[in-house]
PDB file of C-alpha atoms (C1' of nucleotides) in Angstrom:
ATOM      1  CA  MET C  47       9.658   9.082  22.431  1.00 48.00           C
ATOM      2  CA  ASN C  48      11.279   9.540  19.049  1.00 42.00           C
ATOM      3  CA  SER C  49      12.859  12.821  18.111  1.00 51.00           C
ATOM      4  CA  GLU C  50      12.379  13.090  14.357  1.00 65.00           C
ATOM      5  CA  PRO C  51       8.857  12.823  13.011  1.00 70.00           C
ATOM      6  CA  THR C  52       8.534  10.200  10.328  1.00 76.00           C
ATOM      7  CA  THR C  53       6.483  10.522   7.200  1.00 84.00           C
ATOM      8  CA  LEU C  54       3.200   8.781   7.581  1.00 89.00           C
ATOM      9  CA  LEU C  55       2.881   5.343   6.105  1.00 90.00           C
ATOM     10  CA  PRO C  56       0.116   5.621   3.513  1.00 91.00           C
ATOM     11  CA  GLY C  57      -2.854   3.559   4.515  1.00 93.00           C
ATOM     12  CA  THR C  58      -2.455   4.077   8.229  1.00 96.00           C
ATOM     13  CA  LEU C  59      -3.913   7.537   8.594  1.00 97.00           C
ATOM     14  CA  ASP C  60      -7.502   6.378   8.908  1.00 97.00           C
ATOM     15  CA  LEU C  61      -6.551   3.909  11.571  1.00 97.00           C
ATOM     16  CA  LEU C  62      -4.777   6.563  13.595  1.00 97.00           C
ATOM     17  CA  ILE C  63      -7.677   8.965  13.323  1.00 97.00           C
ATOM     18  CA  LEU C  64     -10.197   6.320  14.296  1.00 97.00           C
ATOM     19  CA  LYS C  65      -8.118   5.336  17.273  1.00 97.00           C
ATOM     20  CA  SER C  66      -7.651   8.898  18.392  1.00 97.00           C
ATOM     21  CA  LEU C  67     -11.397   9.345  18.497  1.00 97.00           C
ATOM     22  CA  ALA C  68     -12.032   6.124  20.366  1.00 97.00           C
ATOM     23  CA  THR C  69     -11.834   7.834  23.737  1.00 96.00           C
ATOM     24  CA  GLY C  70     -14.154  10.710  22.917  1.00 96.00           C
ATOM     25  CA  GLU C  71     -14.882  13.525  20.557  1.00 96.00           C
ATOM     26  CA  LEU C  72     -12.174  15.921  19.474  1.00 97.00           C
ATOM     27  CA  HIS C  73     -11.859  18.796  17.047  1.00 96.00           C
ATOM     28  CA  GLY C  74      -9.533  18.699  14.085  1.00 96.00           C
ATOM     29  CA  LEU C  75      -6.349  19.941  15.615  1.00 94.00           C
ATOM     30  CA  GLY C  76      -7.134  18.025  18.751  1.00 96.00           C
ATOM     31  CA  ILE C  77      -7.028  14.857  16.708  1.00 97.00           C
ATOM     32  CA  SER C  78      -3.717  15.919  15.287  1.00 96.00           C
ATOM     33  CA  ARG C  79      -2.265  16.449  18.748  1.00 96.00           C
ATOM     34  CA  ARG C  80      -3.628  13.211  20.040  1.00 96.00           C
ATOM     35  CA  ILE C  81      -2.075  11.271  17.196  1.00 96.00           C
ATOM     36  CA  GLN C  82       1.240  12.867  17.930  1.00 95.00           C
ATOM     37  CA  GLN C  83       0.826  11.956  21.564  1.00 95.00           C
ATOM     38  CA  ILE C  84      -0.155   8.312  21.211  1.00 96.00           C
ATOM     39  CA  THR C  85       2.556   7.615  18.669  1.00 95.00           C
ATOM     40  CA  GLY C  86       5.202   8.993  20.976  1.00 94.00           C
ATOM     41  CA  GLY C  87       5.825  11.928  18.685  1.00 92.00           C
ATOM     42  CA  THR C  88       6.613   9.767  15.707  1.00 94.00           C
ATOM     43  CA  PHE C  89       3.787  10.956  13.496  1.00 94.00           C
ATOM     44  CA  VAL C  90       2.808  14.536  12.923  1.00 93.00           C
ATOM     45  CA  VAL C  91      -0.297  14.917  10.808  1.00 95.00           C
ATOM     46  CA  LYS C  92      -0.647  18.321   9.212  1.00 94.00           C
ATOM     47  CA  PRO C  93      -3.937  20.014   8.355  1.00 95.00           C
ATOM     48  CA  GLY C  94      -3.565  19.354   4.666  1.00 94.00           C
ATOM     49  CA  SER C  95      -3.500  15.653   5.355  1.00 95.00           C
ATOM     50  CA  LEU C  96      -5.912  15.565   8.217  1.00 96.00           C
ATOM     51  CA  PHE C  97      -8.953  17.416   6.958  1.00 97.00           C
ATOM     52  CA  PRO C  98      -9.331  15.715   3.615  1.00 96.00           C
ATOM     53  CA  ALA C  99      -9.152  12.424   5.490  1.00 96.00           C
ATOM     54  CA  LEU C 100     -11.787  13.566   7.967  1.00 97.00           C
ATOM     55  CA  HIS C 101     -14.112  14.540   5.166  1.00 96.00           C
ATOM     56  CA  ARG C 102     -13.580  11.267   3.435  1.00 96.00           C
ATOM     57  CA  MET C 103     -14.288   9.381   6.622  1.00 96.00           C
ATOM     58  CA  GLU C 104     -17.427  11.350   7.285  1.00 96.00           C
ATOM     59  CA  GLU C 105     -18.663  10.463   3.816  1.00 94.00           C
ATOM     60  CA  GLU C 106     -17.970   6.843   4.599  1.00 94.00           C
ATOM     61  CA  GLY C 107     -20.134   7.221   7.658  1.00 95.00           C
ATOM     62  CA  TRP C 108     -17.401   6.486  10.167  1.00 96.00           C
ATOM     63  CA  THR C 109     -17.538   9.851  11.878  1.00 96.00           C
ATOM     64  CA  SER C 110     -20.062  12.573  12.469  1.00 96.00           C
ATOM     65  CA  SER C 111     -19.292  16.193  13.214  1.00 96.00           C
ATOM     66  CA  PHE C 112     -20.781  19.323  14.718  1.00 96.00           C
ATOM     67  CA  TRP C 113     -19.662  22.861  15.344  1.00 95.00           C
ATOM     68  CA  GLY C 114     -18.782  23.844  18.860  1.00 95.00           C
ATOM     69  CA  ASP C 115     -16.352  25.927  20.838  1.00 94.00           C
ATOM     70  CA  SER C 116     -12.791  24.909  21.471  1.00 93.00           C
ATOM     71  CA  GLU C 117     -10.981  25.125  24.796  1.00 90.00           C
ATOM     72  CA  ASN C 118      -9.912  28.613  23.769  1.00 90.00           C
ATOM     73  CA  ASN C 119     -13.366  29.767  22.859  1.00 90.00           C
ATOM     74  CA  ARG C 120     -12.794  29.594  19.148  1.00 92.00           C
ATOM     75  CA  ARG C 121     -15.127  27.900  16.736  1.00 93.00           C
ATOM     76  CA  ALA C 122     -14.115  24.364  16.067  1.00 95.00           C
ATOM     77  CA  LYS C 123     -15.617  21.368  14.383  1.00 96.00           C
ATOM     78  CA  TYR C 124     -15.837  18.353  16.595  1.00 97.00           C
ATOM     79  CA  TYR C 125     -15.696  14.830  15.294  1.00 97.00           C
ATOM     80  CA  ARG C 126     -16.794  11.628  16.922  1.00 96.00           C
ATOM     81  CA  LEU C 127     -17.018   7.989  15.967  1.00 97.00           C
ATOM     82  CA  THR C 128     -20.257   6.544  14.728  1.00 97.00           C
ATOM     83  CA  LYS C 129     -21.124   2.952  15.356  1.00 97.00           C
ATOM     84  CA  ALA C 130     -19.825   2.099  11.906  1.00 96.00           C
ATOM     85  CA  GLY C 131     -16.669   3.971  12.853  1.00 96.00           C
ATOM     86  CA  ARG C 132     -16.045   1.726  15.854  1.00 97.00           C
ATOM     87  CA  LYS C 133     -16.515  -1.268  13.664  1.00 97.00           C
ATOM     88  CA  GLN C 134     -14.093   0.137  11.137  1.00 96.00           C
ATOM     89  CA  LEU C 135     -11.564   0.700  13.885  1.00 97.00           C
ATOM     90  CA  GLU C 136     -11.720  -2.978  14.712  1.00 97.00           C
ATOM     91  CA  VAL C 137     -11.425  -3.970  11.091  1.00 95.00           C
ATOM     92  CA  GLU C 138      -8.411  -1.785  10.524  1.00 96.00           C
ATOM     93  CA  SER C 139      -6.770  -2.849  13.747  1.00 96.00           C
ATOM     94  CA  ARG C 140      -6.958  -6.448  12.702  1.00 95.00           C
ATOM     95  CA  ARG C 141      -5.681  -5.530   9.269  1.00 94.00           C
ATOM     96  CA  TRP C 142      -2.742  -3.784  10.845  1.00 95.00           C
ATOM     97  CA  GLY C 143      -2.036  -6.816  12.982  1.00 95.00           C
ATOM     98  CA  ARG C 144      -1.890  -9.075   9.954  1.00 93.00           C
ATOM     99  CA  ILE C 145       0.247  -6.710   7.958  1.00 94.00           C
ATOM    100  CA  SER C 146       2.760  -5.933  10.626  1.00 94.00           C
ATOM    101  CA  TRP C 147       3.086  -9.604  11.467  1.00 94.00           C
ATOM    102  CA  ALA C 148       3.716 -10.453   7.835  1.00 94.00           C
ATOM    103  CA  ILE C 149       6.337  -7.815   7.286  1.00 95.00           C
ATOM    104  CA  THR C 150       8.147  -8.521  10.497  1.00 94.00           C
ATOM    105  CA  GLN C 151       8.100 -12.144   9.426  1.00 94.00           C
ATOM    106  CA  ALA C 152       9.546 -11.242   6.055  1.00 96.00           C
ATOM    107  CA  LEU C 153      12.337  -9.187   7.547  1.00 96.00           C
ATOM    108  CA  GLN C 154      13.430 -12.087   9.692  1.00 95.00           C
ATOM    109  CA  ALA C 155      13.593 -14.508   6.800  1.00 92.00           C
ATOM    110  CA  SER C 156      16.977 -15.685   5.747  1.00 87.00           C
TER     111      SER C 156
ATOM    112  CA  MET X 104       0.194 -18.863   7.340  1.00 45.00           C
ATOM    113  CA  ASN X 105      -2.778 -16.635   6.606  1.00 40.00           C
ATOM    114  CA  SER X 106      -5.459 -17.718   4.232  1.00 46.00           C
ATOM    115  CA  GLU X 107      -6.630 -14.537   2.562  1.00 60.00           C
ATOM    116  CA  PRO X 108      -4.041 -12.410   0.811  1.00 64.00           C
ATOM    117  CA  THR X 109      -4.138  -8.841   1.982  1.00 70.00           C
ATOM    118  CA  THR X 110      -3.844  -5.823  -0.193  1.00 76.00           C
ATOM    119  CA  LEU X 111      -0.361  -4.490  -0.055  1.00 84.00           C
ATOM    120  CA  LEU X 112       0.237  -1.624   2.295  1.00 87.00           C
ATOM    121  CA  PRO X 113       1.478   1.246   0.150  1.00 88.00           C
ATOM    122  CA  GLY X 114       5.006   2.155   1.045  1.00 91.00           C
ATOM    123  CA  THR X 115       6.103  -1.354   1.897  1.00 95.00           C
ATOM    124  CA  LEU X 116       6.535  -2.796  -1.552  1.00 96.00           C
ATOM    125  CA  ASP X 117      10.087  -1.589  -2.028  1.00 96.00           C
ATOM    126  CA  LEU X 118      11.090  -3.036   1.302  1.00 97.00           C
ATOM    127  CA  LEU X 119       9.655  -6.424   0.421  1.00 96.00           C
ATOM    128  CA  ILE X 120      11.344  -6.462  -2.950  1.00 97.00           C
ATOM    129  CA  LEU X 121      14.688  -5.458  -1.517  1.00 97.00           C
ATOM    130  CA  LYS X 122      14.420  -8.125   1.127  1.00 97.00           C
ATOM    131  CA  SER X 123      13.438 -10.788  -1.366  1.00 97.00           C
ATOM    132  CA  LEU X 124      16.580 -10.059  -3.343  1.00 96.00           C
ATOM    133  CA  ALA X 125      18.852 -10.086  -0.323  1.00 96.00           C
ATOM    134  CA  THR X 126      19.575 -13.783  -0.666  1.00 95.00           C
ATOM    135  CA  GLY X 127      20.386 -13.727  -4.356  1.00 94.00           C
ATOM    136  CA  GLU X 128      19.211 -12.754  -7.787  1.00 95.00           C
ATOM    137  CA  LEU X 129      15.724 -13.608  -8.997  1.00 95.00           C
ATOM    138  CA  HIS X 130      13.587 -12.895 -12.021  1.00 94.00           C
ATOM    139  CA  GLY X 131      10.342 -10.981 -11.831  1.00 94.00           C
ATOM    140  CA  LEU X 132       7.920 -13.726 -11.006  1.00 92.00           C
ATOM    141  CA  GLY X 133      10.501 -15.309  -8.781  1.00 94.00           C
ATOM    142  CA  ILE X 134      10.481 -12.168  -6.678  1.00 96.00           C
ATOM    143  CA  SER X 135       6.732 -12.321  -6.545  1.00 95.00           C
ATOM    144  CA  ARG X 136       6.792 -15.891  -5.305  1.00 94.00           C
ATOM    145  CA  ARG X 137       9.464 -15.211  -2.774  1.00 95.00           C
ATOM    146  CA  ILE X 138       7.511 -12.326  -1.303  1.00 95.00           C
ATOM    147  CA  GLN X 139       4.505 -14.542  -0.990  1.00 93.00           C
ATOM    148  CA  GLN X 140       6.660 -17.141   0.702  1.00 94.00           C
ATOM    149  CA  ILE X 141       8.439 -14.957   3.256  1.00 95.00           C
ATOM    150  CA  THR X 142       5.237 -13.207   4.281  1.00 94.00           C
ATOM    151  CA  GLY X 143       3.548 -16.501   4.969  1.00 93.00           C
ATOM    152  CA  GLY X 144       1.205 -16.027   2.047  1.00 91.00           C
ATOM    153  CA  THR X 145      -0.114 -12.715   3.312  1.00 92.00           C
ATOM    154  CA  PHE X 146       1.051 -10.580   0.426  1.00 93.00           C
ATOM    155  CA  VAL X 147       0.577 -11.356  -3.215  1.00 92.00           C
ATOM    156  CA  VAL X 148       2.279  -8.881  -5.516  1.00 94.00           C
ATOM    157  CA  LYS X 149       0.835  -8.819  -8.990  1.00 93.00           C
ATOM    158  CA  PRO X 150       2.771  -7.926 -12.139  1.00 93.00           C
ATOM    159  CA  GLY X 151       1.073  -4.571 -12.453  1.00 92.00           C
ATOM    160  CA  SER X 152       2.531  -3.603  -9.104  1.00 94.00           C
ATOM    161  CA  LEU X 153       5.802  -5.426  -9.314  1.00 95.00           C
ATOM    162  CA  PHE X 154       7.303  -4.317 -12.595  1.00 95.00           C
ATOM    163  CA  PRO X 155       6.753  -0.615 -12.297  1.00 95.00           C
ATOM    164  CA  ALA X 156       8.379  -0.868  -8.877  1.00 95.00           C
ATOM    165  CA  LEU X 157      11.336  -2.793 -10.280  1.00 96.00           C
ATOM    166  CA  HIS X 158      11.858  -0.167 -12.948  1.00 95.00           C
ATOM    167  CA  ARG X 159      11.656   2.603 -10.435  1.00 95.00           C
ATOM    168  CA  MET X 160      14.161   0.855  -8.202  1.00 95.00           C
ATOM    169  CA  GLU X 161      16.543   0.248 -11.057  1.00 95.00           C
ATOM    170  CA  GLU X 162      16.421   3.942 -11.873  1.00 93.00           C
ATOM    171  CA  GLU X 163      17.235   4.690  -8.264  1.00 93.00           C
ATOM    172  CA  GLY X 164      20.246   2.458  -8.600  1.00 94.00           C
ATOM    173  CA  TRP X 165      19.125  -0.087  -6.029  1.00 96.00           C
ATOM    174  CA  THR X 166      18.972  -2.995  -8.425  1.00 95.00           C
ATOM    175  CA  SER X 167      20.610  -4.043 -11.649  1.00 95.00           C
ATOM    176  CA  SER X 168      19.225  -6.477 -14.169  1.00 95.00           C
ATOM    177  CA  PHE X 169      20.277  -8.750 -16.993  1.00 94.00           C
ATOM    178  CA  TRP X 170      18.586 -11.201 -19.343  1.00 93.00           C
ATOM    179  CA  GLY X 171      19.020 -14.847 -18.687  1.00 92.00           C
ATOM    180  CA  ASP X 172      17.198 -18.129 -18.836  1.00 90.00           C
ATOM    181  CA  SER X 173      14.634 -19.134 -16.281  1.00 89.00           C
ATOM    182  CA  GLU X 174      14.326 -22.560 -14.675  1.00 85.00           C
ATOM    183  CA  ASN X 175      12.045 -23.520 -17.566  1.00 85.00           C
ATOM    184  CA  ASN X 176      14.362 -22.342 -20.270  1.00 85.00           C
ATOM    185  CA  ARG X 177      12.402 -19.227 -21.015  1.00 87.00           C
ATOM    186  CA  ARG X 178      13.894 -15.803 -21.306  1.00 90.00           C
ATOM    187  CA  ALA X 179      13.629 -13.903 -18.090  1.00 93.00           C
ATOM    188  CA  LYS X 180      15.061 -10.752 -16.699  1.00 94.00           C
ATOM    189  CA  TYR X 181      17.014 -11.253 -13.510  1.00 96.00           C
ATOM    190  CA  TYR X 182      17.343  -8.618 -10.858  1.00 96.00           C
ATOM    191  CA  ARG X 183      19.889  -8.286  -8.108  1.00 95.00           C
ATOM    192  CA  LEU X 184      20.754  -5.824  -5.391  1.00 96.00           C
ATOM    193  CA  THR X 185      23.452  -3.270  -5.923  1.00 96.00           C
ATOM    194  CA  LYS X 186      25.502  -1.997  -3.045  1.00 96.00           C
ATOM    195  CA  ALA X 187      23.195   0.993  -2.816  1.00 96.00           C
ATOM    196  CA  GLY X 188      20.324  -1.454  -2.747  1.00 96.00           C
ATOM    197  CA  ARG X 189      21.682  -3.197   0.330  1.00 97.00           C
ATOM    198  CA  LYS X 190      22.033   0.123   2.009  1.00 96.00           C
ATOM    199  CA  GLN X 191      18.494   1.028   1.097  1.00 96.00           C
ATOM    200  CA  LEU X 192      17.297  -2.237   2.571  1.00 96.00           C
ATOM    201  CA  GLU X 193      18.826  -1.262   5.870  1.00 96.00           C
ATOM    202  CA  VAL X 194      17.345   2.200   5.719  1.00 95.00           C
ATOM    203  CA  GLU X 195      13.885   0.901   5.012  1.00 95.00           C
ATOM    204  CA  SER X 196      14.129  -1.809   7.607  1.00 96.00           C
ATOM    205  CA  ARG X 197      14.859   0.783  10.246  1.00 95.00           C
ATOM    206  CA  ARG X 198      12.034   2.932   8.958  1.00 94.00           C
ATOM    207  CA  TRP X 199       9.693  -0.002   9.230  1.00 95.00           C
ATOM    208  CA  GLY X 200      10.837  -0.598  12.790  1.00 95.00           C
ATOM    209  CA  ARG X 201      10.032   2.952  13.795  1.00 94.00           C
ATOM    210  CA  ILE X 202       6.681   2.970  12.103  1.00 94.00           C
ATOM    211  CA  SER X 203       5.465  -0.328  13.368  1.00 95.00           C
ATOM    212  CA  TRP X 204       6.562   0.532  16.874  1.00 94.00           C
ATOM    213  CA  ALA X 205       4.666   3.808  16.733  1.00 95.00           C
ATOM    214  CA  ILE X 206       1.455   2.332  15.457  1.00 96.00           C
ATOM    215  CA  THR X 207       1.485  -0.582  17.820  1.00 95.00           C
ATOM    216  CA  GLN X 208       2.055   1.972  20.537  1.00 94.00           C
ATOM    217  CA  ALA X 209      -0.910   3.991  19.367  1.00 96.00           C
ATOM    218  CA  LEU X 210      -3.215   1.002  19.252  1.00 97.00           C
ATOM    219  CA  GLN X 211      -2.420   0.149  22.843  1.00 96.00           C
ATOM    220  CA  ALA X 212      -3.196   3.648  24.089  1.00 92.00           C
ATOM    221  CA  SER X 213      -6.245   4.066  26.212  1.00 87.00           C
TER     222      SER X 213
ATOM    223  C1'  DA T  80       2.042 -25.602 -37.651  1.00 87.06           C
ATOM    224  C1'  DG T  81      -0.704 -24.325 -33.950  1.00 87.06           C
ATOM    225  C1'  DT T  82      -1.565 -23.647 -29.265  1.00 87.06           C
ATOM    226  C1'  DC T  83      -0.291 -23.083 -24.594  1.00 87.06           C
ATOM    227  C1'  DT T  84       2.219 -21.114 -20.899  1.00 87.06           C
ATOM    228  C1'  DA T  85       5.670 -18.136 -18.610  1.00 87.06           C
ATOM    229  C1'  DC T  86       7.267 -13.867 -18.560  1.00 87.06           C
ATOM    230  C1'  DC T  87       7.814  -8.875 -19.419  1.00 87.06           C
ATOM    231  C1'  DT T  88       5.997  -4.297 -21.056  1.00 87.06           C
ATOM    232  C1'  DA T  89       3.058  -0.284 -21.682  1.00 87.06           C
ATOM    233  C1'  DT T  90      -0.343   2.697 -20.468  1.00 87.06           C
ATOM    234  C1'  DA T  91      -3.827   4.655 -18.154  1.00 87.06           C
ATOM    235  C1'  DG T  92      -6.363   5.236 -13.869  1.00 87.06           C
ATOM    236  C1'  DA T  93      -7.532   5.727  -9.036  1.00 87.06           C
ATOM    237  C1'  DA T  94      -6.519   6.448  -4.278  1.00 87.06           C
ATOM    238  C1'  DT T  95      -4.082   8.714  -0.900  1.00 87.06           C
ATOM    239  C1'  DG T  96      -1.009  12.156   1.249  1.00 87.06           C
ATOM    240  C1'  DT T  97       1.719  16.516   0.909  1.00 87.06           C
ATOM    241  C1'  DC T  98       2.330  21.274   0.385  1.00 87.06           C
ATOM    242  C1'  DA T  99       1.311  25.871   0.258  1.00 87.06           C
ATOM    243  C1'  DA T 100      -1.840  29.369   0.262  1.00 87.06           C
ATOM    244  C1'  DT T 101      -6.093  31.321   2.106  1.00 87.06           C
ATOM    245  C1'  DA T 102      -9.765  32.852   5.191  1.00 87.06           C
ATOM    246  C1'  DG T 103     -12.295  34.058   9.325  1.00 87.06           C
ATOM    247  C1'  DG T 104     -12.857  34.861  13.971  1.00 87.06           C
ATOM    248  C1'  DA T 105     -11.454  35.346  18.981  1.00 87.06           C
ATOM    249  C1'  DA T 106      -8.047  36.992  22.181  1.00 87.06           C
ATOM    250  C1'  DG T 107      -4.595  40.182  23.573  1.00 87.06           C
ATOM    251  C1'  DT T 108      -2.649  44.719  23.620  1.00 87.06           C
ATOM    252  C1'  DA T 109      -2.379  49.436  23.222  1.00 87.06           C
TER     253       DA T 109
ATOM    254  C1'  DT S 267     -11.080  51.374  18.367  1.00 87.06           C
ATOM    255  C1'  DA S 268      -7.399  49.454  15.778  1.00 87.06           C
ATOM    256  C1'  DC S 269      -3.760  46.198  15.300  1.00 87.06           C
ATOM    257  C1'  DT S 270      -1.655  41.949  15.665  1.00 87.06           C
ATOM    258  C1'  DT S 271      -1.442  37.234  16.527  1.00 87.06           C
ATOM    259  C1'  DC S 272      -3.012  32.796  17.213  1.00 87.06           C
ATOM    260  C1'  DC S 273      -6.304  29.046  16.414  1.00 87.06           C
ATOM    261  C1'  DT S 274      -8.954  26.538  13.301  1.00 87.06           C
ATOM    262  C1'  DA S 275     -10.521  24.930   8.944  1.00 87.06           C
ATOM    263  C1'  DT S 276     -10.579  24.835   3.856  1.00 87.06           C
ATOM    264  C1'  DT S 277      -8.953  24.360  -0.726  1.00 87.06           C
ATOM    265  C1'  DG S 278      -6.476  23.101  -4.975  1.00 87.06           C
ATOM    266  C1'  DA S 279      -2.498  21.713  -7.319  1.00 87.06           C
ATOM    267  C1'  DC S 280       0.650  18.110  -7.099  1.00 87.06           C
ATOM    268  C1'  DA S 281       3.512  13.763  -6.379  1.00 87.06           C
ATOM    269  C1'  DT S 282       3.694   9.007  -5.300  1.00 87.06           C
ATOM    270  C1'  DT S 283       2.355   4.689  -5.415  1.00 87.06           C
ATOM    271  C1'  DC S 284      -0.397   0.743  -6.382  1.00 87.06           C
ATOM    272  C1'  DT S 285      -3.885  -1.441  -9.640  1.00 87.06           C
ATOM    273  C1'  DA S 286      -6.039  -2.928 -13.897  1.00 87.06           C
ATOM    274  C1'  DT S 287      -5.719  -4.418 -18.201  1.00 87.06           C
ATOM    275  C1'  DA S 288      -4.291  -5.639 -22.380  1.00 87.06           C
ATOM    276  C1'  DG S 289      -0.634  -6.882 -25.345  1.00 87.06           C
ATOM    277  C1'  DG S 290       3.637  -8.984 -26.998  1.00 87.06           C
ATOM    278  C1'  DT S 291       7.479 -12.317 -27.273  1.00 87.06           C
ATOM    279  C1'  DA S 292       9.599 -16.665 -26.985  1.00 87.06           C
ATOM    280  C1'  DG S 293      10.058 -21.278 -25.889  1.00 87.06           C
ATOM    281  C1'  DA S 294       7.524 -25.905 -24.978  1.00 87.06           C
ATOM    282  C1'  DC S 295       4.286 -29.314 -26.207  1.00 87.06           C
ATOM    283  C1'  DT S 296       1.361 -31.890 -29.207  1.00 87.06           C
TER     284       DT S 296
END
DNA sequence: AGTCTACCTATAGAATGTCAATAGGAAGTA
DNA sequence: TACTTCCTATTGACATTCTATAGGTAGACT
């Protein structure tokens, strides 16, 4: 549970969004909250970052969306993973594993 | 020791450069090789990425440079960390720690 | 001399996130 | 009804950062 939100590391936003949708469909701000939750408050993704990414990902075919009602009875666009999206989540998870291993490795070098 | 080099994760290049210079001065391609070495071959930094970064970092005051002769008796520009550069290395190392913790955290969420 | 190789530079381009402003509709209140 | 306030999504201008690519210089080798 970190106090100060950190700037996002470029290249990790898609991964976080994909992961946040892995447990079920969510609307935009729901995704944002979930990311904040699962990263222990470290990352806060604002609308201006989130929605362009969602649109990009929908074009890639990783998510699909539909209009519905939010918990508060407001209109909200829900997003969910497609099959390709689940695959992409695996791909990016493995990529993250490699990268974080390599950098941790590098930082321990003498 | 990974086989396929991964694309660099944006936002980590400075950290890798700083770290590669922590043990002593190196010229441009020397830095590139050292990064490849300490990341177990995972990251390959090409000139088009490296030199703009070096110039940026010199402007920030994190490195200083001078012309010298390379191992093969060719002219080469050597780079080394300034005091501010060492400080920056610490800052970015901590940042990396936070970020990688948060993402690993997120990926383990159910 | 001519060619090769190691090394640095310059410049433009593309991808990705950030920021700030905007808009519309539902809920709450009077 | 009218007013305000959230909630939600969109947009466009912008900054940063990495990539691609081509070129240029200087020494080494033959």
